[in-house]
């Protein structure tokens, strides 16, 4: 393995990916990936599960995200390659089947996230401008447009991400400013912040909070995408720790504050019914801020989430082809643009299929479920790989953190979170597709004598 993070060889003798991402770009990349669809589109659904105490699931999700982020930071520093969680799983357990399942779960989580963003794009925010175009058609066109941008190159995509990140941050600053104005004006209802939707106490309250946290955790996913950009990042062992921790800390703080403002100004039953819940906050804030302008900002925000997830999934295809977990053709790179063309086409087809079969809440919860399963594996892998030493310095996390990270991920992925059955069915169908692809790849490799 190369200590620089660039593979010695690439599939089909393809050129290596271009190292175009510096420290500042990476921080904005992480923030931009975490911010977006989750907070802009699923806040209302989280409120529907927990009630007025909307801030609590986001606060718990913040802690869970930090635990697992620490494991990712250690592993990407040791192994700065594009395959991310799949690479860590293979190095830790050396079971190709498990590696493939983890890789496919990560890929599908990114695509279900991009599909949730596409659905959010075509929902209440877009309908502020027109409702004449079928929402499914809008979502499909949206996915195709982002795939075209991803094909142009990582530099163009990441620079677009910077612009979109600044726009979506502006939208959340608007929400916080509206909340501050409302509080100073004596508006809002502080008593809602302690209200829970579940009746009674004890187990019912616990499962209500766990269910809301499991869905709300969708808002925190994204930091794990960045490790798949390791081969396109300058000096990844030094750059990633600061970028990931700053990204999670900034977004976690913003989420809790936005949740507080949303609950202060709008009844949770109103938030629950909207696919554009923050638009409801703007309308209720008593500030003359144009709803259409905020809707436009929200459209940029969900666009950012979808773009980064398509980039991540396609780079994962490239990395897995490098590791011979997927067929070599998945690593094909456009000669001039040096982007993973086959991977981009493949993930785009899957994303369109998901868009046609799911809605925001179901797709978002599918993303969270798949990643929580992956996070449990990664937190165990970081402990197993402590015995594997590399010849360059890297970050090392405090041992209790991955232990707690694995436990919390398993709890949130379990039936205790009251997850809807359609989420498990969708995840099962995706994994079944993965099993078919794994079997095909094994047969091809055996025929070629590559096993």
Short mmCIF file of C-alpha atoms in Angstrom, two decimals:
data_model
loop_
_atom_site.label_atom_id
_atom_site.label_comp_id
_atom_site.label_asym_id
_atom_site.label_seq_id
_atom_site.Cartn_x
_atom_site.Cartn_y
_atom_site.Cartn_z
CA UNK A 1 0.00 0.00 0.00
CA UNK A 2 1.25 3.46 -0.88
CA UNK A 3 1.82 5.72 2.12
CA UNK A 4 0.80 8.73 0.08
CA UNK A 5 -2.70 7.37 -0.36
CA UNK A 6 -2.43 7.02 -4.16
CA UNK A 7 -2.70 3.45 -5.42
CA UNK A 8 0.34 2.06 -7.16
CA UNK A 9 -1.90 0.88 -9.94
CA UNK A 10 -5.37 1.80 -11.02
CA UNK A 11 -8.06 -0.26 -12.76
CA UNK A 12 -7.48 -0.74 -16.49
CA UNK A 13 -4.32 1.40 -16.17
CA UNK A 14 -6.49 4.46 -15.65
CA UNK A 15 -4.88 7.75 -14.57
CA UNK A 16 -5.01 8.55 -10.82
CA UNK A 17 -7.61 10.94 -9.47
CA UNK A 18 -6.54 14.58 -9.29
CA UNK A 19 -5.56 16.01 -5.85
CA UNK A 20 -7.51 19.26 -6.01
CA UNK A 21 -8.96 19.60 -2.47
CA UNK A 22 -7.07 21.68 0.12
CA UNK A 23 -7.87 22.18 3.86
CA UNK A 24 -10.35 25.05 3.45
CA UNK A 25 -12.19 23.35 0.59
CA UNK A 26 -12.41 20.14 2.61
CA UNK A 27 -13.89 21.90 5.66
CA UNK A 28 -16.54 23.51 3.47
CA UNK A 29 -17.07 20.16 1.73
CA UNK A 30 -17.77 18.45 5.07
CA UNK A 31 -20.05 21.25 6.31
CA UNK A 32 -21.86 21.38 2.98
CA UNK A 33 -22.39 17.63 2.95
CA UNK A 34 -23.79 17.47 6.49
CA UNK A 35 -25.96 20.56 6.09
CA UNK A 36 -28.80 20.43 3.62
CA UNK A 37 -31.61 17.94 3.12
CA UNK A 38 -31.76 16.65 6.69
CA UNK A 39 -32.38 19.96 8.43
CA UNK A 40 -34.26 21.61 5.56
CA UNK A 41 -36.63 18.74 4.81
CA UNK A 42 -36.95 16.24 7.69
CA UNK A 43 -37.16 18.59 10.69
CA UNK A 44 -40.94 18.37 10.55
CA UNK A 45 -40.97 14.56 10.45
CA UNK A 46 -38.66 14.48 13.49
CA UNK A 47 -41.05 16.85 15.28
CA UNK A 48 -43.92 14.50 14.43
CA UNK A 49 -42.13 11.67 16.24
CA UNK A 50 -40.97 13.53 19.36
CA UNK A 51 -43.21 16.60 19.69
CA UNK A 52 -42.14 20.06 20.81
CA UNK A 53 -38.88 18.82 22.33
CA UNK A 54 -37.47 18.86 18.80
CA UNK A 55 -34.02 19.94 19.95
CA UNK A 56 -33.37 16.75 21.94
CA UNK A 57 -33.02 14.25 19.03
CA UNK A 58 -30.62 16.64 17.29
CA UNK A 59 -28.54 17.02 20.45
CA UNK A 60 -28.31 13.23 20.87
CA UNK A 61 -27.55 12.82 17.17
CA UNK A 62 -24.71 15.33 17.54
CA UNK A 63 -23.10 13.20 20.27
CA UNK A 64 -23.48 9.98 18.26
CA UNK A 65 -21.98 11.67 15.19
CA UNK A 66 -18.93 12.87 17.13
CA UNK A 67 -18.28 9.35 18.46
CA UNK A 68 -18.18 7.80 15.00
CA UNK A 69 -16.46 10.79 13.38
CA UNK A 70 -13.50 10.19 15.70
CA UNK A 71 -13.18 6.64 14.37
CA UNK A 72 -13.30 7.82 10.76
CA UNK A 73 -10.63 10.44 11.45
CA UNK A 74 -8.24 7.81 12.83
CA UNK A 75 -8.86 5.41 9.95
CA UNK A 76 -8.61 7.90 7.09
CA UNK A 77 -5.33 9.12 8.56
CA UNK A 78 -3.95 5.57 8.57
CA UNK A 79 -5.38 4.56 5.18
CA UNK A 80 -5.96 7.64 2.99
CA UNK A 81 -7.62 5.86 0.08
CA UNK A 82 -10.96 6.33 -1.68
CA UNK A 83 -12.86 3.21 -0.55
CA UNK A 84 -13.60 4.47 3.00
CA UNK A 85 -15.58 2.13 5.26
CA UNK A 86 -15.20 -0.81 2.86
CA UNK A 87 -11.42 -0.49 2.97
CA UNK A 88 -11.42 -0.35 6.78
CA UNK A 89 -13.70 -3.40 6.97
CA UNK A 90 -11.49 -5.43 4.67
CA UNK A 91 -8.30 -4.54 6.54
CA UNK A 92 -9.89 -5.32 9.91
CA UNK A 93 -11.81 -8.52 9.17
CA UNK A 94 -10.42 -9.73 5.82
CA UNK A 95 -13.82 -11.14 4.79
CA UNK A 96 -14.56 -10.11 1.21
CA UNK A 97 -18.29 -10.78 1.55
CA UNK A 98 -18.59 -8.47 4.58
CA UNK A 99 -16.49 -5.86 2.77
CA UNK A 100 -18.82 -5.88 -0.18
CA UNK A 101 -21.96 -5.63 1.96
CA UNK A 102 -20.53 -2.67 3.88
CA UNK A 103 -19.46 -1.00 0.64
CA UNK A 104 -22.85 -1.50 -0.94
CA UNK A 105 -24.63 -0.19 2.15
CA UNK A 106 -22.51 2.97 2.07
CA UNK A 107 -23.18 3.42 -1.63
CA UNK A 108 -26.92 2.90 -1.22
CA UNK A 109 -27.04 5.25 1.78
CA UNK A 110 -25.55 7.99 -0.38
CA UNK A 111 -28.01 7.30 -3.15
CA UNK A 112 -31.04 7.17 -0.84
CA UNK A 113 -29.82 10.47 0.62
CA UNK A 114 -29.49 12.01 -2.84
CA UNK A 115 -32.95 10.69 -3.69
CA UNK A 116 -34.40 12.21 -0.50
CA UNK A 117 -32.80 15.50 -1.55
CA UNK A 118 -34.37 15.18 -5.00
CA UNK A 119 -37.77 14.60 -3.40
CA UNK A 120 -37.25 17.58 -1.09
CA UNK A 121 -36.27 19.70 -4.10
CA UNK A 122 -39.51 18.85 -5.88
CA UNK A 123 -41.70 19.33 -2.78
CA UNK A 124 -43.02 22.39 -0.94
CA UNK A 125 -39.94 24.51 -1.62
CA UNK A 126 -40.21 24.12 -5.41
CA UNK A 127 -43.99 24.47 -5.26
CA UNK A 128 -43.57 27.99 -3.92
CA UNK A 129 -42.80 28.79 -7.58
CA UNK A 130 -45.01 26.34 -9.51
CA UNK A 131 -46.94 23.13 -8.99
CA UNK A 132 -47.60 22.56 -12.69
CA UNK A 133 -44.79 20.00 -13.17
CA UNK A 134 -45.09 16.49 -11.68
CA UNK A 135 -42.79 16.23 -8.66
CA UNK A 136 -41.33 12.87 -9.72
CA UNK A 137 -40.31 14.28 -13.11
CA UNK A 138 -38.65 17.26 -11.42
CA UNK A 139 -36.74 14.90 -9.11
CA UNK A 140 -35.47 12.77 -12.02
CA UNK A 141 -34.31 15.81 -14.02
CA UNK A 142 -32.61 17.06 -10.86
CA UNK A 143 -30.60 13.82 -10.48
CA UNK A 144 -29.57 13.84 -14.16
CA UNK A 145 -28.39 17.45 -13.97
CA UNK A 146 -26.19 16.72 -10.95
CA UNK A 147 -24.74 13.63 -12.60
CA UNK A 148 -23.71 15.81 -15.56
CA UNK A 149 -21.95 18.22 -13.21
CA UNK A 150 -20.16 15.36 -11.46
CA UNK A 151 -18.87 14.16 -14.83
CA UNK A 152 -17.23 17.53 -15.53
CA UNK A 153 -14.67 17.14 -12.75
CA UNK A 154 -13.97 17.16 -9.02
CA UNK A 155 -12.66 20.72 -9.05
CA UNK A 156 -15.85 22.05 -10.67
CA UNK A 157 -18.01 19.95 -8.35
CA UNK A 158 -16.23 20.97 -5.14
CA UNK A 159 -16.20 24.66 -6.12
CA UNK A 160 -19.93 24.41 -6.80
CA UNK A 161 -20.21 22.82 -3.37
CA UNK A 162 -18.49 25.86 -1.80
CA UNK A 163 -21.01 28.26 -3.35
CA UNK A 164 -23.98 26.08 -2.38
CA UNK A 165 -22.62 25.63 1.18
CA UNK A 166 -22.44 29.39 1.67
CA UNK A 167 -25.99 29.75 0.36
CA UNK A 168 -27.42 27.05 2.65
CA UNK A 169 -25.54 28.51 5.64
CA UNK A 170 -27.17 31.84 4.79
CA UNK A 171 -30.59 30.19 4.93
CA UNK A 172 -29.96 28.77 8.39
CA UNK A 173 -28.59 32.12 9.61
CA UNK A 174 -31.88 33.64 8.41
CA UNK A 175 -33.79 31.10 10.54
CA UNK A 176 -31.65 31.88 13.59
CA UNK A 177 -32.04 35.64 13.06
CA UNK A 178 -35.82 35.24 12.81
CA UNK A 179 -35.77 33.21 16.03
CA UNK A 180 -33.72 35.85 17.85
CA UNK A 181 -36.07 38.60 16.68
CA UNK A 182 -39.12 36.60 17.81
CA UNK A 183 -37.66 35.96 21.26
CA UNK A 184 -36.72 39.61 21.74
CA UNK A 185 -40.22 40.62 20.62
CA UNK A 186 -41.76 38.28 23.16
CA UNK A 187 -43.14 35.90 20.53
CA UNK A 188 -42.85 32.13 20.50
CA UNK A 189 -43.94 29.54 23.04
CA UNK A 190 -41.07 28.32 25.31
CA UNK A 191 -43.30 25.71 26.97
CA UNK A 192 -43.24 23.66 23.73
CA UNK A 193 -39.53 22.92 24.22
CA UNK A 194 -40.35 20.42 26.98
CA UNK A 195 -43.39 18.82 25.36
CA UNK A 196 -43.22 15.23 24.10
CA UNK A 197 -45.57 13.71 21.58
CA UNK A 198 -45.61 10.30 23.30
CA UNK A 199 -48.25 9.78 25.95
CA UNK A 200 -47.09 8.73 29.39
CA UNK A 201 -43.50 8.15 30.42
CA UNK A 202 -41.01 5.31 30.59
CA UNK A 203 -40.64 2.95 27.63
CA UNK A 204 -43.08 4.81 25.34
CA UNK A 205 -41.16 8.05 25.85
CA UNK A 206 -37.83 6.30 25.31
CA UNK A 207 -38.86 4.71 22.02
CA UNK A 208 -40.36 8.02 20.86
CA UNK A 209 -37.07 9.83 21.47
CA UNK A 210 -35.06 6.99 19.90
CA UNK A 211 -37.30 7.01 16.81
CA UNK A 212 -36.93 10.76 16.42
CA UNK A 213 -33.16 10.53 16.96
CA UNK A 214 -32.81 7.74 14.39
CA UNK A 215 -34.58 9.85 11.76
CA UNK A 216 -32.90 13.07 12.89
CA UNK A 217 -29.52 11.37 12.54
CA UNK A 218 -30.07 11.62 8.78
CA UNK A 219 -29.27 15.31 9.19
CA UNK A 220 -25.77 14.44 10.48
CA UNK A 221 -24.72 12.00 7.80
CA UNK A 222 -22.16 13.35 5.38
CA UNK A 223 -18.87 13.46 7.26
CA UNK A 224 -18.32 9.82 6.22
CA UNK A 225 -18.65 10.86 2.55
CA UNK A 226 -15.55 12.99 2.79
CA UNK A 227 -13.20 10.04 3.43
CA UNK A 228 -14.05 8.77 -0.06
CA UNK A 229 -12.40 11.94 -1.39
CA UNK A 230 -9.08 11.03 0.28
CA UNK A 231 -7.27 10.40 -3.00
CA UNK A 232 -8.32 13.84 -4.23
CA UNK A 233 -7.24 15.66 -1.03
CA UNK A 234 -3.85 17.26 -0.44
CA UNK A 235 -2.00 15.72 2.56
CA UNK A 236 -5.08 13.81 3.84
CA UNK A 237 -3.49 12.53 7.09
CA UNK A 238 -3.11 16.12 8.32
CA UNK A 239 -6.13 17.69 6.64
CA UNK A 240 -8.96 15.34 7.64
CA UNK A 241 -8.95 15.54 11.48
CA UNK A 242 -9.52 19.28 11.61
CA UNK A 243 -11.99 19.25 8.69
CA UNK A 244 -14.24 16.51 10.08
CA UNK A 245 -14.31 17.70 13.69
CA UNK A 246 -14.93 21.33 12.70
CA UNK A 247 -17.61 20.24 10.25
CA UNK A 248 -19.53 18.12 12.77
CA UNK A 249 -19.20 20.74 15.55
CA UNK A 250 -20.43 23.62 13.37
CA UNK A 251 -23.37 21.71 11.95
CA UNK A 252 -24.37 20.16 15.27
CA UNK A 253 -24.52 23.57 16.95
CA UNK A 254 -26.55 25.03 14.09
CA UNK A 255 -28.98 22.09 14.10
CA UNK A 256 -29.78 22.35 17.80
CA UNK A 257 -30.34 26.12 17.49
CA UNK A 258 -32.54 25.74 14.41
CA UNK A 259 -34.57 23.03 16.17
CA UNK A 260 -35.09 25.34 19.16
CA UNK A 261 -36.28 28.17 16.91
CA UNK A 262 -38.59 25.88 14.90
CA UNK A 263 -40.27 24.54 18.02
CA UNK A 264 -40.59 28.01 19.59
CA UNK A 265 -42.39 29.47 16.59
CA UNK A 266 -44.39 26.61 15.04
CA UNK A 267 -46.56 23.82 16.46
CA UNK A 268 -45.03 20.42 15.82
CA UNK A 269 -48.23 19.26 14.10
CA UNK A 270 -47.78 22.01 11.47
CA UNK A 271 -44.10 21.15 10.98
CA UNK A 272 -44.94 17.46 10.60
CA UNK A 273 -47.24 18.02 7.63
CA UNK A 274 -44.74 20.06 5.58
CA UNK A 275 -41.96 18.84 3.25
CA UNK A 276 -40.52 22.37 3.66
CA UNK A 277 -40.73 22.85 7.45
CA UNK A 278 -38.28 25.75 7.68
CA UNK A 279 -40.49 27.67 5.27
CA UNK A 280 -43.20 27.43 7.93
CA UNK A 281 -40.76 28.97 10.43
CA UNK A 282 -40.08 31.90 8.08
CA UNK A 283 -43.81 32.51 7.61
CA UNK A 284 -44.47 32.39 11.38
CA UNK A 285 -41.50 34.51 12.44
CA UNK A 286 -43.12 37.95 12.21
CA UNK A 287 -40.32 39.17 9.90
CA UNK A 288 -40.98 40.45 6.39
CA UNK A 289 -38.66 37.94 4.70
CA UNK A 290 -39.88 36.80 1.24
CA UNK A 291 -40.95 33.12 1.43
CA UNK A 292 -39.91 32.60 -2.20
CA UNK A 293 -36.40 33.82 -1.49
CA UNK A 294 -36.08 31.39 1.39
CA UNK A 295 -37.53 28.61 -0.78
CA UNK A 296 -34.83 29.36 -3.36
CA UNK A 297 -32.14 29.14 -0.67
CA UNK A 298 -33.58 25.79 0.44
CA UNK A 299 -33.47 24.49 -3.13
CA UNK A 300 -29.75 25.31 -3.27
CA UNK A 301 -29.26 23.54 0.07
CA UNK A 302 -30.81 20.23 -0.97
CA UNK A 303 -28.97 20.47 -4.29
CA UNK A 304 -25.70 20.56 -2.39
CA UNK A 305 -26.53 17.40 -0.44
CA UNK A 306 -27.47 15.48 -3.56
CA UNK A 307 -24.39 16.58 -5.51
CA UNK A 308 -21.97 15.47 -2.80
CA UNK A 309 -23.70 12.12 -2.34
CA UNK A 310 -23.53 11.37 -6.05
CA UNK A 311 -19.84 12.29 -5.99
CA UNK A 312 -19.24 10.06 -2.97
CA UNK A 313 -21.04 7.03 -4.38
CA UNK A 314 -19.26 7.24 -7.72
CA UNK A 315 -15.84 7.55 -6.00
CA UNK A 316 -16.74 4.55 -3.88
CA UNK A 317 -17.34 2.54 -7.06
CA UNK A 318 -13.91 3.64 -8.28
CA UNK A 319 -12.22 2.70 -5.00
CA UNK A 320 -13.91 -0.71 -4.84
CA UNK A 321 -12.87 -1.47 -8.40
CA UNK A 322 -9.33 -0.65 -7.29
CA UNK A 323 -9.68 -3.22 -4.49
CA UNK A 324 -11.19 -5.81 -6.91
CA UNK A 325 -14.43 -5.91 -4.94
CA UNK A 326 -16.37 -4.59 -7.94
CA UNK A 327 -15.58 -5.39 -11.59
CA UNK A 328 -12.63 -3.47 -13.02
CA UNK A 329 -14.89 -1.63 -15.46
CA UNK A 330 -16.39 0.29 -12.52
CA UNK A 331 -13.04 2.06 -12.22
CA UNK A 332 -13.08 3.51 -15.72
CA UNK A 333 -12.04 7.19 -15.75
CA UNK A 334 -12.74 9.84 -18.37
CA UNK A 335 -9.29 10.56 -19.89
CA UNK A 336 -9.61 14.34 -20.05
CA UNK A 337 -11.82 15.05 -17.03
CA UNK A 338 -10.33 12.29 -14.87
CA UNK A 339 -13.69 11.54 -13.29
CA UNK A 340 -15.10 8.01 -12.64
CA UNK A 341 -17.52 7.88 -15.56
CA UNK A 342 -18.83 4.30 -15.13
CA UNK A 343 -19.41 4.83 -11.43
CA UNK A 344 -21.36 8.05 -12.04
CA UNK A 345 -23.63 6.39 -14.60
CA UNK A 346 -24.24 3.38 -12.35
CA UNK A 347 -25.18 5.37 -9.24
CA UNK A 348 -27.38 7.72 -11.25
CA UNK A 349 -29.53 4.82 -12.46
CA UNK A 350 -30.00 3.55 -8.89
CA UNK A 351 -30.82 7.04 -7.59
CA UNK A 352 -33.53 7.49 -10.22
CA UNK A 353 -35.03 4.13 -9.20
CA UNK A 354 -35.15 5.23 -5.55
CA UNK A 355 -36.70 8.58 -6.45
CA UNK A 356 -39.53 6.73 -8.19
CA UNK A 357 -40.28 4.45 -5.23
CA UNK A 358 -39.93 6.54 -2.04
CA UNK A 359 -40.74 9.80 -0.26
CA UNK A 360 -38.59 12.09 1.89
CA UNK A 361 -39.15 10.48 5.29
CA UNK A 362 -38.76 6.90 4.09
CA UNK A 363 -35.66 7.65 2.01
CA UNK A 364 -34.09 9.70 4.80
CA UNK A 365 -34.73 6.97 7.37
CA UNK A 366 -33.32 4.37 4.96
CA UNK A 367 -30.15 6.44 4.70
CA UNK A 368 -29.83 6.68 8.49
CA UNK A 369 -30.49 2.95 9.02
CA UNK A 370 -27.91 1.83 6.45
CA UNK A 371 -25.26 4.17 7.82
CA UNK A 372 -25.91 3.28 11.45
CA UNK A 373 -25.22 -0.37 10.54
CA UNK A 374 -22.01 0.69 8.77
CA UNK A 375 -20.98 2.93 11.68
CA UNK A 376 -21.28 0.00 14.10
CA UNK A 377 -18.83 -1.99 11.92
CA UNK A 378 -16.42 0.95 11.53
CA UNK A 379 -16.30 1.59 15.28
CA UNK A 380 -15.34 -2.05 15.86
CA UNK A 381 -12.85 -1.96 12.96
CA UNK A 382 -10.90 0.95 14.42
CA UNK A 383 -10.25 -1.11 17.56
CA UNK A 384 -9.26 -4.24 15.62
CA UNK A 385 -6.84 -2.22 13.45
CA UNK A 386 -4.94 -0.80 16.41
CA UNK A 387 -2.54 -3.73 15.92
CA UNK A 388 -1.81 -2.58 12.34
CA UNK A 389 0.94 0.06 12.36
CA UNK A 390 1.69 2.39 9.44
CA UNK A 391 4.86 4.31 8.69
CA UNK A 392 3.40 7.82 8.90
CA UNK A 393 1.86 9.84 11.79
CA UNK A 394 -1.92 9.99 12.12
CA UNK A 395 -4.69 10.89 14.58
CA UNK A 396 -5.58 8.31 17.28
CA UNK A 397 -8.93 8.53 19.06
CA UNK A 398 -9.58 7.81 22.75
CA UNK A 399 -10.51 4.10 23.00
CA UNK A 400 -13.88 4.48 24.83
CA UNK A 401 -15.26 6.63 21.98
CA UNK A 402 -15.50 3.88 19.32
CA UNK A 403 -16.92 1.51 21.96
CA UNK A 404 -19.71 3.98 22.75
CA UNK A 405 -20.08 4.72 19.03
CA UNK A 406 -20.74 1.06 18.21
CA UNK A 407 -23.26 0.66 21.05
CA UNK A 408 -25.26 3.80 20.19
CA UNK A 409 -25.28 2.96 16.47
CA UNK A 410 -26.67 -0.52 17.15
CA UNK A 411 -29.39 0.85 19.45
CA UNK A 412 -30.50 3.47 16.90
CA UNK A 413 -30.53 0.87 14.09
CA UNK A 414 -32.61 -1.58 16.16
CA UNK A 415 -36.42 -1.91 16.27
CA UNK A 416 -36.33 0.11 19.51
CA UNK A 417 -36.33 3.21 17.29
CA UNK A 418 -39.86 2.38 16.01
CA UNK A 419 -38.69 2.56 12.39
CA UNK A 420 -41.38 1.98 9.75
CA UNK A 421 -41.37 -1.46 8.10
CA UNK A 422 -41.01 0.00 4.60
CA UNK A 423 -37.52 1.24 5.57
CA UNK A 424 -36.37 -2.30 6.39
CA UNK A 425 -37.98 -3.61 3.20
CA UNK A 426 -36.26 -0.97 1.04
CA UNK A 427 -32.92 -1.64 2.69
CA UNK A 428 -33.45 -5.39 2.23
CA UNK A 429 -34.19 -4.99 -1.47
CA UNK A 430 -31.05 -2.89 -1.93
CA UNK A 431 -28.94 -5.47 -0.11
CA UNK A 432 -30.46 -8.26 -2.21
CA UNK A 433 -29.34 -6.35 -5.30
CA UNK A 434 -25.91 -6.13 -3.73
CA UNK A 435 -25.81 -9.90 -3.18
CA UNK A 436 -26.61 -10.48 -6.86
CA UNK A 437 -23.79 -8.15 -7.94
CA UNK A 438 -21.38 -9.79 -5.50
CA UNK A 439 -22.19 -13.25 -6.89
CA UNK A 440 -21.73 -12.05 -10.48
CA UNK A 441 -18.37 -10.50 -9.64
CA UNK A 442 -17.20 -13.72 -7.95
CA UNK A 443 -18.10 -15.75 -11.04
CA UNK A 444 -16.31 -13.31 -13.36
CA UNK A 445 -13.19 -13.31 -11.20
CA UNK A 446 -13.19 -17.12 -11.06
CA UNK A 447 -13.49 -17.37 -14.84
CA UNK A 448 -10.56 -14.95 -15.22
CA UNK A 449 -8.53 -16.84 -12.63
CA UNK A 450 -8.25 -13.75 -10.39
CA UNK A 451 -9.53 -15.23 -7.13
#
